[in-house]
Amino acid sequence: MTVIADISVPADAFPLGRVLEDIPGVEIELERIVPLQEAIIPLFWISGGEASTIDTTLRDHPETKAVDQLTSAEDATLFEVRWSPDINGLIGALVDTRAKILEATGTADEWEFRLRFSSHEELSTFNVALTENDIPVTLRHIYNPTLPEDEAALSAEQRDALLTAYRQGYFEVPRRTTLTELADTVEISDSALSQRLRRATNAVVEDALLRDDDPNE
């Protein structure tokens, strides 16, 4: 049975946290992790710092094999980093248990994850792996999505952002508000709101339009 867990870990338990701990004020949103045979490649958005400084910091870290800046949006930059496949700890546990990262954000102090596991056994295996690597983890919330509307796994923050954008006319043509004005309303940065809206929209589309699709088509 599918289980979803909201957890938080200290930033130094996660490679990106260790790499960027000397750059205060950065905000990171993990896009996804691609496990390959020869490397592990995370894609993530970083805001709150100079892209060139972040790039140099990433490249100079011993855990990093390669870095690419893919694109920029608002005040955030999308980075692709290549790590060695033998990296352990939190990343190893995520890859080994095939956890799906629904949402992940971090600062220089703490990372928060919303993870989907295919079973309670995989969640248990994940917790054991963290314990064996001396990684302190706080389990903030855990639940089993059983109703159809739960499967999109919209977080409270995503739902609030989507409803606020709708009510203030962000989706109208022409728009009645801007991304900057919306960000001020929900008290987060432009880039963080942009990513939150995109993830929320993606989840709603999957839930509303793809639920009955044949996966084999």
PDB file of C-alpha atoms in Angstrom:
ATOM      1  CA  MET A   1       0.000   0.000   0.000  1.00  0.00           C
ATOM      2  CA  THR A   2       1.323   3.426  -0.958  1.00  0.00           C
ATOM      3  CA  VAL A   3       2.491   5.583   1.925  1.00  0.00           C
ATOM      4  CA  ILE A   4       3.460   9.252   1.882  1.00  0.00           C
ATOM      5  CA  ALA A   5       5.808  10.703   4.472  1.00  0.00           C
ATOM      6  CA  ASP A   6       6.793  14.283   5.261  1.00  0.00           C
ATOM      7  CA  ILE A   7      10.244  14.396   6.845  1.00  0.00           C
ATOM      8  CA  SER A   8      12.912  16.932   7.697  1.00  0.00           C
ATOM      9  CA  VAL A   9      16.662  16.419   8.083  1.00  0.00           C
ATOM     10  CA  PRO A  10      19.545  18.741   8.974  1.00  0.00           C
ATOM     11  CA  ALA A  11      21.107  20.327   5.902  1.00  0.00           C
ATOM     12  CA  ASP A  12      24.453  18.667   6.577  1.00  0.00           C
ATOM     13  CA  ALA A  13      22.767  15.267   6.138  1.00  0.00           C
ATOM     14  CA  PHE A  14      22.162  16.075   2.474  1.00  0.00           C
ATOM     15  CA  PRO A  15      25.000  16.693  -0.010  1.00  0.00           C
ATOM     16  CA  LEU A  16      23.522  19.952  -1.292  1.00  0.00           C
ATOM     17  CA  GLY A  17      23.235  21.197   2.265  1.00  0.00           C
ATOM     18  CA  ARG A  18      26.873  20.392   2.971  1.00  0.00           C
ATOM     19  CA  VAL A  19      28.006  22.014  -0.254  1.00  0.00           C
ATOM     20  CA  LEU A  20      26.090  25.252   0.250  1.00  0.00           C
ATOM     21  CA  GLU A  21      26.352  25.635   4.024  1.00  0.00           C
ATOM     22  CA  ASP A  22      28.740  28.582   3.551  1.00  0.00           C
ATOM     23  CA  ILE A  23      26.243  30.549   1.431  1.00  0.00           C
ATOM     24  CA  PRO A  24      23.619  31.903   3.859  1.00  0.00           C
ATOM     25  CA  GLY A  25      20.207  32.808   2.506  1.00  0.00           C
ATOM     26  CA  VAL A  26      20.049  30.298  -0.335  1.00  0.00           C
ATOM     27  CA  GLU A  27      16.816  28.439  -0.988  1.00  0.00           C
ATOM     28  CA  ILE A  28      16.908  25.154  -2.890  1.00  0.00           C
ATOM     29  CA  GLU A  29      14.094  23.184  -4.492  1.00  0.00           C
ATOM     30  CA  LEU A  30      14.920  19.727  -5.692  1.00  0.00           C
ATOM     31  CA  GLU A  31      13.458  18.982  -9.109  1.00  0.00           C
ATOM     32  CA  ARG A  32      14.344  15.293  -9.279  1.00  0.00           C
ATOM     33  CA  ILE A  33      17.158  12.778  -8.820  1.00  0.00           C
ATOM     34  CA  VAL A  34      18.243  10.644 -11.761  1.00  0.00           C
ATOM     35  CA  PRO A  35      20.101   7.484 -10.663  1.00  0.00           C
ATOM     36  CA  LEU A  36      22.353   6.187 -13.435  1.00  0.00           C
ATOM     37  CA  GLN A  37      24.846   3.343 -13.480  1.00  0.00           C
ATOM     38  CA  GLU A  38      27.849   5.640 -13.589  1.00  0.00           C
ATOM     39  CA  ALA A  39      26.559   8.561 -11.510  1.00  0.00           C
ATOM     40  CA  ILE A  40      23.703  10.125  -9.566  1.00  0.00           C
ATOM     41  CA  ILE A  41      22.398  13.350 -11.092  1.00  0.00           C
ATOM     42  CA  PRO A  42      20.141  15.718  -9.142  1.00  0.00           C
ATOM     43  CA  LEU A  43      18.363  18.642 -10.799  1.00  0.00           C
ATOM     44  CA  PHE A  44      17.501  21.537  -8.515  1.00  0.00           C
ATOM     45  CA  TRP A  45      16.591  25.222  -8.479  1.00  0.00           C
ATOM     46  CA  ILE A  46      18.635  27.584  -6.321  1.00  0.00           C
ATOM     47  CA  SER A  47      17.677  31.157  -5.436  1.00  0.00           C
ATOM     48  CA  GLY A  48      18.980  33.674  -2.933  1.00  0.00           C
ATOM     49  CA  GLY A  49      22.574  33.755  -4.137  1.00  0.00           C
ATOM     50  CA  GLU A  50      24.731  34.655  -7.103  1.00  0.00           C
ATOM     51  CA  ALA A  51      24.617  31.875  -9.706  1.00  0.00           C
ATOM     52  CA  SER A  52      28.349  32.197 -10.393  1.00  0.00           C
ATOM     53  CA  THR A  53      29.216  31.869  -6.693  1.00  0.00           C
ATOM     54  CA  ILE A  54      26.944  28.850  -6.306  1.00  0.00           C
ATOM     55  CA  ASP A  55      28.412  27.257  -9.432  1.00  0.00           C
ATOM     56  CA  THR A  56      31.966  27.683  -8.120  1.00  0.00           C
ATOM     57  CA  THR A  57      31.022  26.329  -4.690  1.00  0.00           C
ATOM     58  CA  LEU A  58      29.429  23.261  -6.241  1.00  0.00           C
ATOM     59  CA  ARG A  59      32.392  22.593  -8.520  1.00  0.00           C
ATOM     60  CA  ASP A  60      34.943  22.935  -5.728  1.00  0.00           C
ATOM     61  CA  HIS A  61      33.269  20.377  -3.466  1.00  0.00           C
ATOM     62  CA  PRO A  62      34.869  16.887  -3.393  1.00  0.00           C
ATOM     63  CA  GLU A  63      31.474  15.149  -3.737  1.00  0.00           C
ATOM     64  CA  THR A  64      30.823  16.893  -7.067  1.00  0.00           C
ATOM     65  CA  LYS A  65      32.027  15.448 -10.387  1.00  0.00           C
ATOM     66  CA  ALA A  66      30.420  17.931 -12.810  1.00  0.00           C
ATOM     67  CA  VAL A  67      28.064  20.935 -12.795  1.00  0.00           C
ATOM     68  CA  ASP A  68      25.866  22.490 -15.490  1.00  0.00           C
ATOM     69  CA  GLN A  69      23.634  25.559 -15.348  1.00  0.00           C
ATOM     70  CA  LEU A  70      20.601  24.589 -17.457  1.00  0.00           C
ATOM     71  CA  THR A  71      18.336  27.630 -17.336  1.00  0.00           C
ATOM     72  CA  SER A  72      17.168  30.566 -15.230  1.00  0.00           C
ATOM     73  CA  ALA A  73      13.683  31.739 -14.267  1.00  0.00           C
ATOM     74  CA  GLU A  74      12.913  34.839 -12.232  1.00  0.00           C
ATOM     75  CA  ASP A  75      15.726  34.897  -9.624  1.00  0.00           C
ATOM     76  CA  ALA A  76      16.410  31.144  -9.588  1.00  0.00           C
ATOM     77  CA  THR A  77      18.832  28.988 -11.582  1.00  0.00           C
ATOM     78  CA  LEU A  78      18.348  25.335 -12.515  1.00  0.00           C
ATOM     79  CA  PHE A  79      21.515  23.315 -11.876  1.00  0.00           C
ATOM     80  CA  GLU A  80      22.417  19.777 -12.880  1.00  0.00           C
ATOM     81  CA  VAL A  81      25.093  18.140 -10.734  1.00  0.00           C
ATOM     82  CA  ARG A  82      26.778  14.802 -11.249  1.00  0.00           C
ATOM     83  CA  TRP A  83      27.724  12.835  -8.130  1.00  0.00           C
ATOM     84  CA  SER A  84      29.561   9.551  -7.770  1.00  0.00           C
ATOM     85  CA  PRO A  85      27.198   6.522  -7.706  1.00  0.00           C
ATOM     86  CA  ASP A  86      28.713   5.360  -4.397  1.00  0.00           C
ATOM     87  CA  ILE A  87      27.438   8.414  -2.508  1.00  0.00           C
ATOM     88  CA  ASN A  88      25.611   7.133   0.553  1.00  0.00           C
ATOM     89  CA  GLY A  89      23.455   8.532   3.332  1.00  0.00           C
ATOM     90  CA  LEU A  90      20.178  10.150   2.412  1.00  0.00           C
ATOM     91  CA  ILE A  91      20.707   9.971  -1.362  1.00  0.00           C
ATOM     92  CA  GLY A  92      21.618   6.296  -1.213  1.00  0.00           C
ATOM     93  CA  ALA A  93      18.533   5.535   0.864  1.00  0.00           C
ATOM     94  CA  LEU A  94      16.273   7.403  -1.582  1.00  0.00           C
ATOM     95  CA  VAL A  95      17.706   5.548  -4.565  1.00  0.00           C
ATOM     96  CA  ASP A  96      17.718   2.124  -2.898  1.00  0.00           C
ATOM     97  CA  THR A  97      14.075   2.347  -1.781  1.00  0.00           C
ATOM     98  CA  ARG A  98      12.943   3.924  -5.090  1.00  0.00           C
ATOM     99  CA  ALA A  99      11.200   6.672  -3.156  1.00  0.00           C
ATOM    100  CA  LYS A 100       9.419   9.230  -5.310  1.00  0.00           C
ATOM    101  CA  ILE A 101      10.237  12.787  -4.288  1.00  0.00           C
ATOM    102  CA  LEU A 102       6.968  14.706  -4.469  1.00  0.00           C
ATOM    103  CA  GLU A 103       8.442  17.869  -3.006  1.00  0.00           C
ATOM    104  CA  ALA A 104      11.817  18.843  -1.537  1.00  0.00           C
ATOM    105  CA  THR A 105      13.024  22.233  -0.378  1.00  0.00           C
ATOM    106  CA  GLY A 106      16.033  23.230   1.641  1.00  0.00           C
ATOM    107  CA  THR A 107      18.111  25.994   3.113  1.00  0.00           C
ATOM    108  CA  ALA A 108      21.579  26.061   4.606  1.00  0.00           C
ATOM    109  CA  ASP A 109      20.042  24.749   7.861  1.00  0.00           C
ATOM    110  CA  GLU A 110      17.335  22.208   7.057  1.00  0.00           C
ATOM    111  CA  TRP A 111      15.746  20.153   4.272  1.00  0.00           C
ATOM    112  CA  GLU A 112      12.085  19.144   4.089  1.00  0.00           C
ATOM    113  CA  PHE A 113      10.898  16.257   1.910  1.00  0.00           C
ATOM    114  CA  ARG A 114       7.542  14.836   0.902  1.00  0.00           C
ATOM    115  CA  LEU A 115       8.230  11.269  -0.197  1.00  0.00           C
ATOM    116  CA  ARG A 116       6.036   8.548  -1.677  1.00  0.00           C
ATOM    117  CA  PHE A 117       6.908   4.897  -1.007  1.00  0.00           C
ATOM    118  CA  SER A 118       5.209   1.907  -2.599  1.00  0.00           C
ATOM    119  CA  SER A 119       4.829   0.224   0.799  1.00  0.00           C
ATOM    120  CA  HIS A 120       5.367   0.624   4.527  1.00  0.00           C
ATOM    121  CA  GLU A 121       8.230  -1.848   4.207  1.00  0.00           C
ATOM    122  CA  GLU A 122      10.129   0.524   1.909  1.00  0.00           C
ATOM    123  CA  LEU A 123       9.545   3.395   4.330  1.00  0.00           C
ATOM    124  CA  SER A 124      10.874   1.202   7.126  1.00  0.00           C
ATOM    125  CA  THR A 125      13.922   0.285   5.045  1.00  0.00           C
ATOM    126  CA  PHE A 126      14.500   3.987   4.366  1.00  0.00           C
ATOM    127  CA  ASN A 127      14.360   4.807   8.091  1.00  0.00           C
ATOM    128  CA  VAL A 128      16.762   1.982   8.929  1.00  0.00           C
ATOM    129  CA  ALA A 129      19.226   3.220   6.314  1.00  0.00           C
ATOM    130  CA  LEU A 130      19.174   6.727   7.796  1.00  0.00           C
ATOM    131  CA  THR A 131      19.677   5.345  11.306  1.00  0.00           C
ATOM    132  CA  GLU A 132      22.636   3.247  10.177  1.00  0.00           C
ATOM    133  CA  ASN A 133      24.203   6.366   8.660  1.00  0.00           C
ATOM    134  CA  ASP A 134      23.601   8.408  11.845  1.00  0.00           C
ATOM    135  CA  ILE A 135      21.273  10.803  10.044  1.00  0.00           C
ATOM    136  CA  PRO A 136      18.742  12.411  12.409  1.00  0.00           C
ATOM    137  CA  VAL A 137      15.325  12.538  10.786  1.00  0.00           C
ATOM    138  CA  THR A 138      12.077  14.095  11.980  1.00  0.00           C
ATOM    139  CA  LEU A 139       8.898  12.409  10.746  1.00  0.00           C
ATOM    140  CA  ARG A 140       6.477  15.324  10.463  1.00  0.00           C
ATOM    141  CA  HIS A 141       3.525  13.509   8.929  1.00  0.00           C
ATOM    142  CA  ILE A 142       2.660  10.122   7.451  1.00  0.00           C
ATOM    143  CA  TYR A 143      -0.484   8.949   5.728  1.00  0.00           C
ATOM    144  CA  ASN A 144      -1.858   6.420   3.274  1.00  0.00           C
ATOM    145  CA  PRO A 145      -3.656   8.000   0.306  1.00  0.00           C
ATOM    146  CA  THR A 146      -6.787   5.925  -0.144  1.00  0.00           C
ATOM    147  CA  LEU A 147      -9.239   8.306  -1.760  1.00  0.00           C
ATOM    148  CA  PRO A 148      -8.762   9.295  -5.420  1.00  0.00           C
ATOM    149  CA  GLU A 149      -8.399  12.974  -4.591  1.00  0.00           C
ATOM    150  CA  ASP A 150      -5.472  12.187  -2.264  1.00  0.00           C
ATOM    151  CA  GLU A 151      -3.347  10.627  -4.968  1.00  0.00           C
ATOM    152  CA  ALA A 152      -2.305  13.973  -6.430  1.00  0.00           C
ATOM    153  CA  ALA A 153      -0.593  14.591  -3.059  1.00  0.00           C
ATOM    154  CA  LEU A 154      -1.113  18.343  -3.088  1.00  0.00           C
ATOM    155  CA  SER A 155       0.538  19.822  -0.041  1.00  0.00           C
ATOM    156  CA  ALA A 156      -1.319  22.459   1.967  1.00  0.00           C
ATOM    157  CA  GLU A 157       1.129  25.065   0.645  1.00  0.00           C
ATOM    158  CA  GLN A 158       0.544  24.007  -2.989  1.00  0.00           C
ATOM    159  CA  ARG A 159      -3.228  24.084  -2.557  1.00  0.00           C
ATOM    160  CA  ASP A 160      -3.090  27.535  -0.951  1.00  0.00           C
ATOM    161  CA  ALA A 161      -0.852  28.890  -3.725  1.00  0.00           C
ATOM    162  CA  LEU A 162      -3.103  27.504  -6.461  1.00  0.00           C
ATOM    163  CA  LEU A 163      -6.293  28.853  -4.880  1.00  0.00           C
ATOM    164  CA  THR A 164      -4.735  32.256  -4.191  1.00  0.00           C
ATOM    165  CA  ALA A 165      -3.539  32.509  -7.801  1.00  0.00           C
ATOM    166  CA  TYR A 166      -6.998  31.565  -9.069  1.00  0.00           C
ATOM    167  CA  ARG A 167      -8.876  33.952  -6.789  1.00  0.00           C
ATOM    168  CA  GLN A 168      -6.618  36.883  -7.665  1.00  0.00           C
ATOM    169  CA  GLY A 169      -6.946  36.325 -11.422  1.00  0.00           C
ATOM    170  CA  TYR A 170      -3.455  35.031 -12.164  1.00  0.00           C
ATOM    171  CA  PHE A 171      -4.835  32.474 -14.648  1.00  0.00           C
ATOM    172  CA  GLU A 172      -7.169  34.909 -16.404  1.00  0.00           C
ATOM    173  CA  VAL A 173      -6.466  36.454 -19.832  1.00  0.00           C
ATOM    174  CA  PRO A 174      -5.300  39.116 -19.380  1.00  0.00           C
ATOM    175  CA  ARG A 175      -3.962  38.455 -15.894  1.00  0.00           C
ATOM    176  CA  ARG A 176      -5.274  40.609 -13.051  1.00  0.00           C
ATOM    177  CA  THR A 177      -2.151  40.100 -10.942  1.00  0.00           C
ATOM    178  CA  THR A 178       1.533  39.335 -11.386  1.00  0.00           C
ATOM    179  CA  LEU A 179       3.739  36.597  -9.986  1.00  0.00           C
ATOM    180  CA  THR A 180       5.545  39.175  -7.851  1.00  0.00           C
ATOM    181  CA  GLU A 181       2.276  40.414  -6.346  1.00  0.00           C
ATOM    182  CA  LEU A 182       1.189  36.849  -5.625  1.00  0.00           C
ATOM    183  CA  ALA A 183       4.524  36.056  -4.017  1.00  0.00           C
ATOM    184  CA  ASP A 184       4.099  39.045  -1.705  1.00  0.00           C
ATOM    185  CA  THR A 185       0.652  37.773  -0.748  1.00  0.00           C
ATOM    186  CA  VAL A 186       1.839  34.288   0.247  1.00  0.00           C
ATOM    187  CA  GLU A 187       5.136  35.673   1.613  1.00  0.00           C
ATOM    188  CA  ILE A 188       7.606  33.611  -0.415  1.00  0.00           C
ATOM    189  CA  SER A 189      10.008  34.467  -3.227  1.00  0.00           C
ATOM    190  CA  ASP A 190       8.925  34.727  -6.875  1.00  0.00           C
ATOM    191  CA  SER A 191      10.913  31.644  -7.833  1.00  0.00           C
ATOM    192  CA  ALA A 192       9.577  29.552  -4.945  1.00  0.00           C
ATOM    193  CA  LEU A 193       5.998  30.474  -5.860  1.00  0.00           C
ATOM    194  CA  SER A 194       6.603  29.736  -9.545  1.00  0.00           C
ATOM    195  CA  GLN A 195       7.879  26.257  -8.715  1.00  0.00           C
ATOM    196  CA  ARG A 196       5.055  25.633  -6.230  1.00  0.00           C
ATOM    197  CA  LEU A 197       2.404  26.591  -8.796  1.00  0.00           C
ATOM    198  CA  ARG A 198       4.006  24.404 -11.457  1.00  0.00           C
ATOM    199  CA  ARG A 199       4.146  21.377  -9.156  1.00  0.00           C
ATOM    200  CA  ALA A 200       0.580  21.939  -7.980  1.00  0.00           C
ATOM    201  CA  THR A 201      -0.674  22.239 -11.559  1.00  0.00           C
ATOM    202  CA  ASN A 202       1.206  19.088 -12.543  1.00  0.00           C
ATOM    203  CA  ALA A 203      -0.381  17.154  -9.667  1.00  0.00           C
ATOM    204  CA  VAL A 204      -3.890  18.392 -10.509  1.00  0.00           C
ATOM    205  CA  VAL A 205      -3.497  17.498 -14.202  1.00  0.00           C
ATOM    206  CA  GLU A 206      -2.274  14.008 -13.323  1.00  0.00           C
ATOM    207  CA  ASP A 207      -5.208  13.524 -10.977  1.00  0.00           C
ATOM    208  CA  ALA A 208      -7.897  14.969 -13.242  1.00  0.00           C
ATOM    209  CA  LEU A 209      -6.789  13.933 -16.731  1.00  0.00           C
ATOM    210  CA  LEU A 210      -4.496  10.922 -16.452  1.00  0.00           C
ATOM    211  CA  ARG A 211      -6.211   8.820 -13.797  1.00  0.00           C
ATOM    212  CA  ASP A 212      -8.133   6.639 -16.246  1.00  0.00           C
ATOM    213  CA  ASP A 213      -5.466   6.469 -18.952  1.00  0.00           C
ATOM    214  CA  ASP A 214      -4.180   3.060 -19.856  1.00  0.00           C
ATOM    215  CA  PRO A 215      -0.465   3.087 -18.811  1.00  0.00           C
ATOM    216  CA  ASN A 216       0.269   0.639 -21.639  1.00  0.00           C
ATOM    217  CA  GLU A 217      -1.021   2.929 -24.386  1.00  0.00           C
TER     218      GLU A 217
END
